[in-house]
Coordinates of N, CA and C and ligand atoms in Angstrom, one line a residue:
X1 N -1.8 -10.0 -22.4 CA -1.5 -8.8 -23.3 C -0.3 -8.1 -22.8
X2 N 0.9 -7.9 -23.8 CA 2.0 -7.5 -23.0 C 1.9 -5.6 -23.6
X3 N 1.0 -5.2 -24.3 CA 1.2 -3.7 -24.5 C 0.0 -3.1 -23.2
X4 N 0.1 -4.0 -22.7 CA -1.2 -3.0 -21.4 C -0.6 -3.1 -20.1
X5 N -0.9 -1.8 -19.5 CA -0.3 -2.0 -18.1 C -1.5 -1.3 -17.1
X6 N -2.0 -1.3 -15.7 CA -2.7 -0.6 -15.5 C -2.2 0.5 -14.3
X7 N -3.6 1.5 -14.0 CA -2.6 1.9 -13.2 C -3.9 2.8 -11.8
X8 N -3.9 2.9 -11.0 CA -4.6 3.8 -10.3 C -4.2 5.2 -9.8
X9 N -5.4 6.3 -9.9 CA -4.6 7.6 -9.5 C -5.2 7.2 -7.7
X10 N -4.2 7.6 -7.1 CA -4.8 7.3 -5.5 C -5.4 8.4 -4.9
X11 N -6.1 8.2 -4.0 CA -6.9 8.9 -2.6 C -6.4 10.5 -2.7
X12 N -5.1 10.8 -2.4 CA -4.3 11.9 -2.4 C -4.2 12.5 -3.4
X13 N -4.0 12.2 -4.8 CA -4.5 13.0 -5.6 C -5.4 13.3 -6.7
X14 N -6.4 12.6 -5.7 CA -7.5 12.7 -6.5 C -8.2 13.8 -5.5
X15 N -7.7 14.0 -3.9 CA -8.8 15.0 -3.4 C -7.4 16.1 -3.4
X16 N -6.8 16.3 -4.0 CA -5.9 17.6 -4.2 C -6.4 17.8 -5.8
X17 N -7.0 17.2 -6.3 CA -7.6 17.8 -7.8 C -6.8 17.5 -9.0
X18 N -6.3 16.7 -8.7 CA -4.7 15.8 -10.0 C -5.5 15.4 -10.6
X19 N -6.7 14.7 -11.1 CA -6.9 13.8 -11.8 C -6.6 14.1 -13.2
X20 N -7.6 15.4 -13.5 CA -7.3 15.8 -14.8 C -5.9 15.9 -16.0
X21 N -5.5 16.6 -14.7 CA -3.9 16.5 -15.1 C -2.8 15.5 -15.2
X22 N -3.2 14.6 -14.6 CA -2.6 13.3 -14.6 C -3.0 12.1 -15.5
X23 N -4.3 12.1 -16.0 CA -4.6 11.6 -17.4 C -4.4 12.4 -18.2
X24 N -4.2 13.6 -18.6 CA -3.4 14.8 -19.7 C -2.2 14.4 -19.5
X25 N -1.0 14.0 -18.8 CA 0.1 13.7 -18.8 C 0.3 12.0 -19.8
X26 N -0.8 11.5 -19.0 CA -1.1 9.7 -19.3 C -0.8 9.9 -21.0
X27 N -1.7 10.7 -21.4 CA -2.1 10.7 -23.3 C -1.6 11.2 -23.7
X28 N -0.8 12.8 -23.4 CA 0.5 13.3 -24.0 C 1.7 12.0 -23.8
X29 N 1.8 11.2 -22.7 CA 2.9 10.2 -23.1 C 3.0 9.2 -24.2
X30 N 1.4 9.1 -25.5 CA 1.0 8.4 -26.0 C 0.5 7.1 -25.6
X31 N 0.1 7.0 -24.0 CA -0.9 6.2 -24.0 C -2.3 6.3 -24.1
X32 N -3.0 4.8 -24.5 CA -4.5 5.0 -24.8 C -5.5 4.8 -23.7
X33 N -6.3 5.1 -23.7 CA -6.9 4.5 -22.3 C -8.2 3.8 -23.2
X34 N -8.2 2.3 -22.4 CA -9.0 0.8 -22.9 C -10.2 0.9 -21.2
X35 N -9.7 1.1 -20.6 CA -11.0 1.0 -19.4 C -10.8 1.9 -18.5
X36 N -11.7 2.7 -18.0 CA -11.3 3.5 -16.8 C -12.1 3.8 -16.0
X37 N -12.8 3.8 -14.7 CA -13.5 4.5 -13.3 C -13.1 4.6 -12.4
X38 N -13.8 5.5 -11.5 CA -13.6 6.2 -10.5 C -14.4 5.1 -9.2
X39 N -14.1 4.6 -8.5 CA -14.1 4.0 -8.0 C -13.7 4.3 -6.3
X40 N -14.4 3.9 -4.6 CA -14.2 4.2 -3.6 C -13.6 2.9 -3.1
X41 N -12.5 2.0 -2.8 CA -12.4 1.0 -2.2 C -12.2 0.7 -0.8
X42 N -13.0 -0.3 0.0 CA -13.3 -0.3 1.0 C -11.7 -1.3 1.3
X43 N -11.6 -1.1 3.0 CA -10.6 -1.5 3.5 C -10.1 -3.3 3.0
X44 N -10.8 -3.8 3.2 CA -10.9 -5.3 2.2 C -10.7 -5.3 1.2
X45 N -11.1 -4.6 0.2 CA -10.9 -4.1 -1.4 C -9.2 -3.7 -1.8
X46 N -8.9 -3.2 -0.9 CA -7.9 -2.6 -0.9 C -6.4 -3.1 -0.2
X47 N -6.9 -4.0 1.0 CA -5.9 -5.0 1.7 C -6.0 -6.1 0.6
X48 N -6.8 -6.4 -0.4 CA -6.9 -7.7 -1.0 C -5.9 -7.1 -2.7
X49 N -6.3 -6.0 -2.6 CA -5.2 -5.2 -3.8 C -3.8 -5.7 -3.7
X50 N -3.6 -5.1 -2.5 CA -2.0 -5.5 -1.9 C -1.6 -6.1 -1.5
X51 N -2.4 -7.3 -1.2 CA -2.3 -8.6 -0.6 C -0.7 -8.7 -0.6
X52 N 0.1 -8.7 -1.8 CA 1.1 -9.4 -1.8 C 2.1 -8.2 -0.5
X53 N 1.8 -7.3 0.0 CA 2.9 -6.6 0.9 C 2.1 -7.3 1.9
X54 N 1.4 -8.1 2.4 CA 0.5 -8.0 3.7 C 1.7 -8.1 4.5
X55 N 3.0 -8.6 4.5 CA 3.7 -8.6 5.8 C 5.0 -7.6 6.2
X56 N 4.7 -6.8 5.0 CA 5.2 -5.2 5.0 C 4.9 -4.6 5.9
X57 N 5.8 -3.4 7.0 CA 5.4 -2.8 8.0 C 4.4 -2.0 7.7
X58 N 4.5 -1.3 6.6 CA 3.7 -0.5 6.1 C 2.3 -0.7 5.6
X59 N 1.8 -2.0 5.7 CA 0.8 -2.5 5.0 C -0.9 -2.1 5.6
X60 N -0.5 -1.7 7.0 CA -1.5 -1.0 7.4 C -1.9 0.1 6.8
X61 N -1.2 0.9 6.9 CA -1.0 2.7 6.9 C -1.5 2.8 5.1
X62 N -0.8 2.1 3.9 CA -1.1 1.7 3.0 C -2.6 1.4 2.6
X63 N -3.4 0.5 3.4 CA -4.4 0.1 3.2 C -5.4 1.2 3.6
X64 N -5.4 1.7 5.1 CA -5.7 2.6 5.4 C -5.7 3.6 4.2
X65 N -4.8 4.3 3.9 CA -4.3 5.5 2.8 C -5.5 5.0 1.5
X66 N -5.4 3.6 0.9 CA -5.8 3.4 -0.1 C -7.6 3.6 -0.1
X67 N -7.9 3.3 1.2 CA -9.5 3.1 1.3 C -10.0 4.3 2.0
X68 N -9.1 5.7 1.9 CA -9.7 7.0 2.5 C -10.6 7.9 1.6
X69 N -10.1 7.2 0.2 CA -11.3 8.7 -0.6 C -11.2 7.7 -2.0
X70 N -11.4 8.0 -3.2 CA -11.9 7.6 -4.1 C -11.0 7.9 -5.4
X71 N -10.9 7.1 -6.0 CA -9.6 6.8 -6.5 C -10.4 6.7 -8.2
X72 N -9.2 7.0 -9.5 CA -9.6 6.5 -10.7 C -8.7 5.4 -10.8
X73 N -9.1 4.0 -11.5 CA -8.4 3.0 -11.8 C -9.1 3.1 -13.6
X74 N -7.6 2.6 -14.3 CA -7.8 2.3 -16.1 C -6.5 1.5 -16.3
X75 N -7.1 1.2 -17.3 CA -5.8 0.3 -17.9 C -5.4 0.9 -19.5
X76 N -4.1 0.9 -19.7 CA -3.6 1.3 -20.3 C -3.0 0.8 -21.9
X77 N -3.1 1.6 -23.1 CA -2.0 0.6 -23.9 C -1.3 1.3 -24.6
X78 N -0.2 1.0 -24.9 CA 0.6 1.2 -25.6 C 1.8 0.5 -25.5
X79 N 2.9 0.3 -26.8 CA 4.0 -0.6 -27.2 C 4.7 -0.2 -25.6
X80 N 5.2 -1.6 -25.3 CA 6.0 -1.2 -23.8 C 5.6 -0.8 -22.8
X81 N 4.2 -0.6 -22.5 CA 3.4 -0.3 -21.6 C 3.7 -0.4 -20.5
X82 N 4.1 -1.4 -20.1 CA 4.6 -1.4 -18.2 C 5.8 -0.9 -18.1
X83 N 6.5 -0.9 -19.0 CA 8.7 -0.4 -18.8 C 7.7 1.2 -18.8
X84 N 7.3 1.6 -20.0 CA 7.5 3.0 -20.5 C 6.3 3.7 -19.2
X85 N 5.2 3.4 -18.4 CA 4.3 3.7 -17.8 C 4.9 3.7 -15.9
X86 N 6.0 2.9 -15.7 CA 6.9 2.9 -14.5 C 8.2 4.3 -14.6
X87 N 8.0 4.3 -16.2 CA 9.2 5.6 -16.3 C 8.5 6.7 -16.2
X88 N 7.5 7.1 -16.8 CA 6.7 8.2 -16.6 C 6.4 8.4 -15.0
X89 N 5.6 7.2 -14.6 CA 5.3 7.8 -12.8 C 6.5 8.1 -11.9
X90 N 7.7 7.5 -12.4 CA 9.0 7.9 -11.2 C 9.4 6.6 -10.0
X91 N 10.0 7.3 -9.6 CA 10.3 6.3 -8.0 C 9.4 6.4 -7.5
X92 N 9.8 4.8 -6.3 CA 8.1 5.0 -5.6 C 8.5 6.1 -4.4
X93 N 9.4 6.8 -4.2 CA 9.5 7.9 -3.4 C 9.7 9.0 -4.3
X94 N 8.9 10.5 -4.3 CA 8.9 11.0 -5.1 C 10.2 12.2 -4.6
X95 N 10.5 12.0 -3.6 CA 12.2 12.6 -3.3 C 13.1 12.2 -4.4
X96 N 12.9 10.7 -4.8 CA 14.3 9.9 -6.0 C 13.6 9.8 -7.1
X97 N 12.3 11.3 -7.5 CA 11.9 10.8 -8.8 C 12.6 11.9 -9.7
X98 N 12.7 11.4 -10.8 CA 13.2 12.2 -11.6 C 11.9 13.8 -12.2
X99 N 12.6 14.5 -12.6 CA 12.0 15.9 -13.3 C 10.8 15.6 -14.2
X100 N 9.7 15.8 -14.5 CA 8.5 15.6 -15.5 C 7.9 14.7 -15.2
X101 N 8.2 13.3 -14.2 CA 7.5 12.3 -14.0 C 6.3 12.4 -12.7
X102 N 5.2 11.9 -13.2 CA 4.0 12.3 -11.9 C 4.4 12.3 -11.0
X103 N 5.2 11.6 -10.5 CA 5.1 11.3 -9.0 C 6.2 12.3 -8.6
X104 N 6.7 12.9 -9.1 CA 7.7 14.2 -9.2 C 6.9 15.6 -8.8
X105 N 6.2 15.4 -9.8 CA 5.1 16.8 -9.7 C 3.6 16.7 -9.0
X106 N 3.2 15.3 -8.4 CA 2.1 15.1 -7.9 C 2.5 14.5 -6.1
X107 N 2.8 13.9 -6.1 CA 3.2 13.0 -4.8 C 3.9 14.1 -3.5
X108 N 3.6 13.4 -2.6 CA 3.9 14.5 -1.3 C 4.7 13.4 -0.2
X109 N 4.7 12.3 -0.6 CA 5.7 11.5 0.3 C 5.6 9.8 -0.1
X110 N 6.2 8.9 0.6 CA 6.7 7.8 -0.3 C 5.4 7.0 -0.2
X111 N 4.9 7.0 0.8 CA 3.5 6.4 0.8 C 2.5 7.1 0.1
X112 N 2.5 8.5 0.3 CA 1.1 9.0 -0.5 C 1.5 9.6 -2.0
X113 N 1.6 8.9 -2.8 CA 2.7 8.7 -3.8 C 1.7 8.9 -5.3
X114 N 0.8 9.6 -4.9 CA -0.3 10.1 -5.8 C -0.8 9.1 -7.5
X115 N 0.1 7.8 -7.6 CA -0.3 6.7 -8.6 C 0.2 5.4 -8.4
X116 N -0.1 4.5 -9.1 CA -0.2 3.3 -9.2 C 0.4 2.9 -10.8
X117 N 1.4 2.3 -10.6 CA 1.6 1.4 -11.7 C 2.4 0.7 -11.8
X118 N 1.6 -1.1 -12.6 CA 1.9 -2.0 -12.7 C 3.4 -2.4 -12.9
X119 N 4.4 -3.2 -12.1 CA 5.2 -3.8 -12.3 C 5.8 -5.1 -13.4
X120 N 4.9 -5.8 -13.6 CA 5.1 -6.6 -14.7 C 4.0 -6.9 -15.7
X121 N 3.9 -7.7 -17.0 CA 2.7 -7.9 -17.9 C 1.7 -9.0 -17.1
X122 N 2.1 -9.9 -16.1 CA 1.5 -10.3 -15.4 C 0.4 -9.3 -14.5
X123 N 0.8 -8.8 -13.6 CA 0.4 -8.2 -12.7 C -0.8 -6.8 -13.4
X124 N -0.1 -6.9 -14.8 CA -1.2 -5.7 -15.0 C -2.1 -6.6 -15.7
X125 N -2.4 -7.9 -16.0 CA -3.5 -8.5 -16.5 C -3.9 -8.8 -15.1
X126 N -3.6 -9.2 -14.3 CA -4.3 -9.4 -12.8 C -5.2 -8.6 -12.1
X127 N -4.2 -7.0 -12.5 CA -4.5 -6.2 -11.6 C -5.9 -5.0 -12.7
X128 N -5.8 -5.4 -13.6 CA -7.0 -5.0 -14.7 C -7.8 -5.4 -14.3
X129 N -7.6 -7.3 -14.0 CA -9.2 -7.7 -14.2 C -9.7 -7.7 -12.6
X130 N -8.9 -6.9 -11.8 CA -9.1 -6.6 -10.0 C -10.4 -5.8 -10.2
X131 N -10.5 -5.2 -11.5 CA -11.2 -3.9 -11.4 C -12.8 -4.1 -12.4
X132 N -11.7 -4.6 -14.1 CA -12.9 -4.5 -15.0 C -13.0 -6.2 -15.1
X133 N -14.1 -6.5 -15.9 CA -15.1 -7.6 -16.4 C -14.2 -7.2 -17.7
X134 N -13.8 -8.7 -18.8 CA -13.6 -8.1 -19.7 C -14.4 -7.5 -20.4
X135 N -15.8 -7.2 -20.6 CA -16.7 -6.4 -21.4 C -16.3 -5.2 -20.9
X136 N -15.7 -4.5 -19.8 CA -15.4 -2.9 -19.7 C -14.0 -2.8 -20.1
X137 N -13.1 -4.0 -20.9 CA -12.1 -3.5 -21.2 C -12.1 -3.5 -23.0
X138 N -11.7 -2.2 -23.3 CA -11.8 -2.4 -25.1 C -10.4 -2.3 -25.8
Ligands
GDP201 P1 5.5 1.0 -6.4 O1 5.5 -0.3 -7.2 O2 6.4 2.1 -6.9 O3 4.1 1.5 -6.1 O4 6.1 0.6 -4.9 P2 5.9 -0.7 -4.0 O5 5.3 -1.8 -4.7 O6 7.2 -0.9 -3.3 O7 4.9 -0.2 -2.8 C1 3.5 -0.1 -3.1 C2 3.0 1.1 -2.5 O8 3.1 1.0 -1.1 C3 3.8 2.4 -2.8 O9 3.4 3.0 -4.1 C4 3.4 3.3 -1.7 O10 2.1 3.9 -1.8 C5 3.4 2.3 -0.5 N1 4.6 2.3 0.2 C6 5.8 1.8 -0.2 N2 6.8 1.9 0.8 C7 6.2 2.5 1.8 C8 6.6 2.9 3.2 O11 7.7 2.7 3.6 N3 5.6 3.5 4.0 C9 4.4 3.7 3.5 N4 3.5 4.3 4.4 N5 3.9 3.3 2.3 C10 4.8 2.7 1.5

């Protein structure tokens, strides 16, 4: 599916209380939301997410970070989904993000970077079905 991309709100801003507001930003950008939960992922759950950094220095601290609190994961649609949904969230350091984008107004440093979103149509069909059964995705 190339108009879907997914995305998770992480650990950090979901116990600073972003959630709300960060899916109100998701749907004022004209996306739809096709599957969504709130979800706790365990250290495995979460090293097996990121699998592809495992030999990143950072891949501890990351994993760690990802499996401290309880996260919402959904998947997303709309025309251009992954370009337009990587422009909304910002850089992955929220120092080099631009003005309006979450990770501008949510994120507190380059690791605790308050969302998730997919890099290519691949990865967000992978990284969807990480989560949902197709029956939770509509
Ligand atoms: P993204 O696609 O913008 O999320 O960025 P990457 O794929 O490069 O990195 C994945 C995630 O790893 C980022 O969103 C951060 O949460 C985390 N991360 C990236 N670089 C660093 C780093 O240097 N230190 C730490 N602690 N975390 C990092």
């Amino acid at each position: 599916m190339t108009n879907r991309t997914f995305t998770m709100i992480k650990p950090d801003a979901t116990s600073n209380g972003h959630t709300g507001a960060i899916l109100a930003m998701i749907n004022a950008a004209g996306f739809r939301i096709v599957a969504m939960k709130m979800t706790h992922l365990s250290r495995e759950k979460a090293g097996d997410f990121y699998a592809v950094h495992r030999e990143r220095p950072f891949y501890g601290e990351l994993v760690e970070f990802m499996s401290r609190g309880p996260i919402t994961a959904a998947i997303l649609e709309k025309e251009n989904a992954v370009e337009d949904f990587r422009k909304l969230i910002g850089a992955t350091n929220p120092a080099n993000a631009e003005e309006g984008t979450i990770r501008k107004k949510f994120a507190t440093s380059l690791g605790e970077n308050a969302i998730h979103g997919s890099d290519s149509n691949e990865n967000a069909a992978i990284e969807g079905d990480f989560f949902f059964s197709k029956l939770e995705q509509f």
